[in-house]
PDB file of C-alpha atoms in Angstrom:
ATOM      1  CA  MET A  23       3.181 -12.090  -6.964  1.00 79.00           C
ATOM      2  CA  ASP A  24       0.856 -10.571  -5.401  1.00 95.00           C
ATOM      3  CA  LEU A  25      -0.123  -7.765  -6.385  1.00 96.00           C
ATOM      4  CA  ILE A  26      -2.448  -5.227  -4.815  1.00 97.00           C
ATOM      5  CA  CYS A  27      -1.811  -1.200  -6.200  1.00 96.00           C
ATOM      6  CA  LEU A  28      -2.942  -2.712 -10.053  1.00 93.00           C
ATOM      7  CA  CYS A  29      -2.186   0.539 -11.446  1.00 94.00           C
ATOM      8  CA  LYS A  30       1.592   1.056 -10.676  1.00 96.00           C
ATOM      9  CA  GLY A  31       2.030  -2.370 -10.110  1.00 96.00           C
ATOM     10  CA  VAL A  32       2.997  -2.317  -6.351  1.00 98.00           C
ATOM     11  CA  GLU A  33       3.231  -6.148  -4.518  1.00 98.00           C
ATOM     12  CA  LYS A  34       2.993  -7.015  -1.061  1.00 98.00           C
ATOM     13  CA  ASP A  35       5.647  -7.272   0.354  1.00 98.00           C
ATOM     14  CA  VAL A  36       6.976  -3.827  -1.163  1.00 98.00           C
ATOM     15  CA  ILE A  37       3.623  -2.558   1.050  1.00 98.00           C
ATOM     16  CA  VAL A  38       5.030  -4.347   4.161  1.00 98.00           C
ATOM     17  CA  LYS A  39       8.905  -4.131   3.967  1.00 98.00           C
ATOM     18  CA  ALA A  40       7.293  -0.041   3.791  1.00 98.00           C
ATOM     19  CA  VAL A  41       5.193  -0.188   7.023  1.00 98.00           C
ATOM     20  CA  LYS A  42       7.932  -1.860   8.828  1.00 98.00           C
ATOM     21  CA  GLU A  43      10.467   1.484   7.484  1.00 98.00           C
ATOM     22  CA  GLY A  44       7.861   3.670   9.125  1.00 98.00           C
ATOM     23  CA  ALA A  45       5.505   4.373   7.245  1.00 98.00           C
ATOM     24  CA  ASP A  46       2.652   3.373   9.332  1.00 98.00           C
ATOM     25  CA  THR A  47      -0.191   5.994   7.114  1.00 98.00           C
ATOM     26  CA  PHE A  48      -2.075   5.524   3.928  1.00 97.00           C
ATOM     27  CA  GLU A  49       0.245   8.709   2.916  1.00 97.00           C
ATOM     28  CA  LYS A  50       3.289   7.119   4.086  1.00 98.00           C
ATOM     29  CA  VAL A  51       2.635   4.254   2.263  1.00 98.00           C
ATOM     30  CA  GLN A  52       1.805   6.030  -0.832  1.00 97.00           C
ATOM     31  CA  GLU A  53       5.134   8.482  -1.566  1.00 98.00           C
ATOM     32  CA  ALA A  54       7.099   5.882   0.001  1.00 98.00           C
ATOM     33  CA  THR A  55       6.036   3.170  -2.641  1.00 98.00           C
ATOM     34  CA  GLY A  56       4.195   4.673  -5.428  1.00 97.00           C
ATOM     35  CA  ALA A  57       0.602   2.388  -4.051  1.00 97.00           C
ATOM     36  CA  GLY A  58      -2.312   4.436  -3.938  1.00 95.00           C
ATOM     37  CA  THR A  59      -1.228   6.813  -6.695  1.00 95.00           C
ATOM     38  CA  GLY A  60      -2.637   5.798  -9.590  1.00 92.00           C
ATOM     39  CA  PHE A  61      -5.485   6.339 -11.817  1.00 90.00           C
ATOM     40  CA  CYS A  62      -8.154   4.766  -9.784  1.00 90.00           C
ATOM     41  CA  ASN A  63      -6.975   7.223  -7.170  1.00 84.00           C
ATOM     42  CA  ALA A  64      -6.486   4.340  -4.785  1.00 85.00           C
ATOM     43  CA  GLY A  65     -10.255   3.040  -5.026  1.00 90.00           C
ATOM     44  CA  ARG A  66      -9.160  -0.525  -6.068  1.00 90.00           C
ATOM     45  CA  CYS A  67      -6.341  -0.849  -2.531  1.00 95.00           C
ATOM     46  CA  ARG A  68      -7.337   1.900  -0.297  1.00 96.00           C
ATOM     47  CA  LYS A  69      -8.533  -0.725   1.934  1.00 96.00           C
ATOM     48  CA  LYS A  70      -5.783  -3.558   1.654  1.00 97.00           C
ATOM     49  CA  ILE A  71      -3.444  -1.236   2.234  1.00 97.00           C
ATOM     50  CA  GLU A  72      -4.619  -0.030   5.357  1.00 98.00           C
ATOM     51  CA  ALA A  73      -5.545  -3.594   6.405  1.00 98.00           C
ATOM     52  CA  LEU A  74      -1.704  -4.229   5.396  1.00 98.00           C
ATOM     53  CA  ILE A  75      -0.042  -1.193   7.874  1.00 98.00           C
ATOM     54  CA  GLU A  76      -2.702  -2.736  10.864  1.00 98.00           C
ATOM     55  CA  GLU A  77      -1.485  -6.109   9.878  1.00 98.00           C
ATOM     56  CA  ASN A  78       2.228  -5.216  10.474  1.00 98.00           C
ATOM     57  CA  LYS A  79       2.907  -2.255  12.527  1.00 89.00           C
TER      58      LYS A  79
END
């Protein structure tokens, strides 16, 4: 298990799948997965999510 968003419990595989299905911005990943919408307001995971978007476009 590779958690990217600790607040919402969203794993790397879920984010990568969303990116491959068209979530090509941070905001679209938020909408598709809930990642980055927790109490830290993406303070901990935004950079990781943005890196996954770049790696998996």
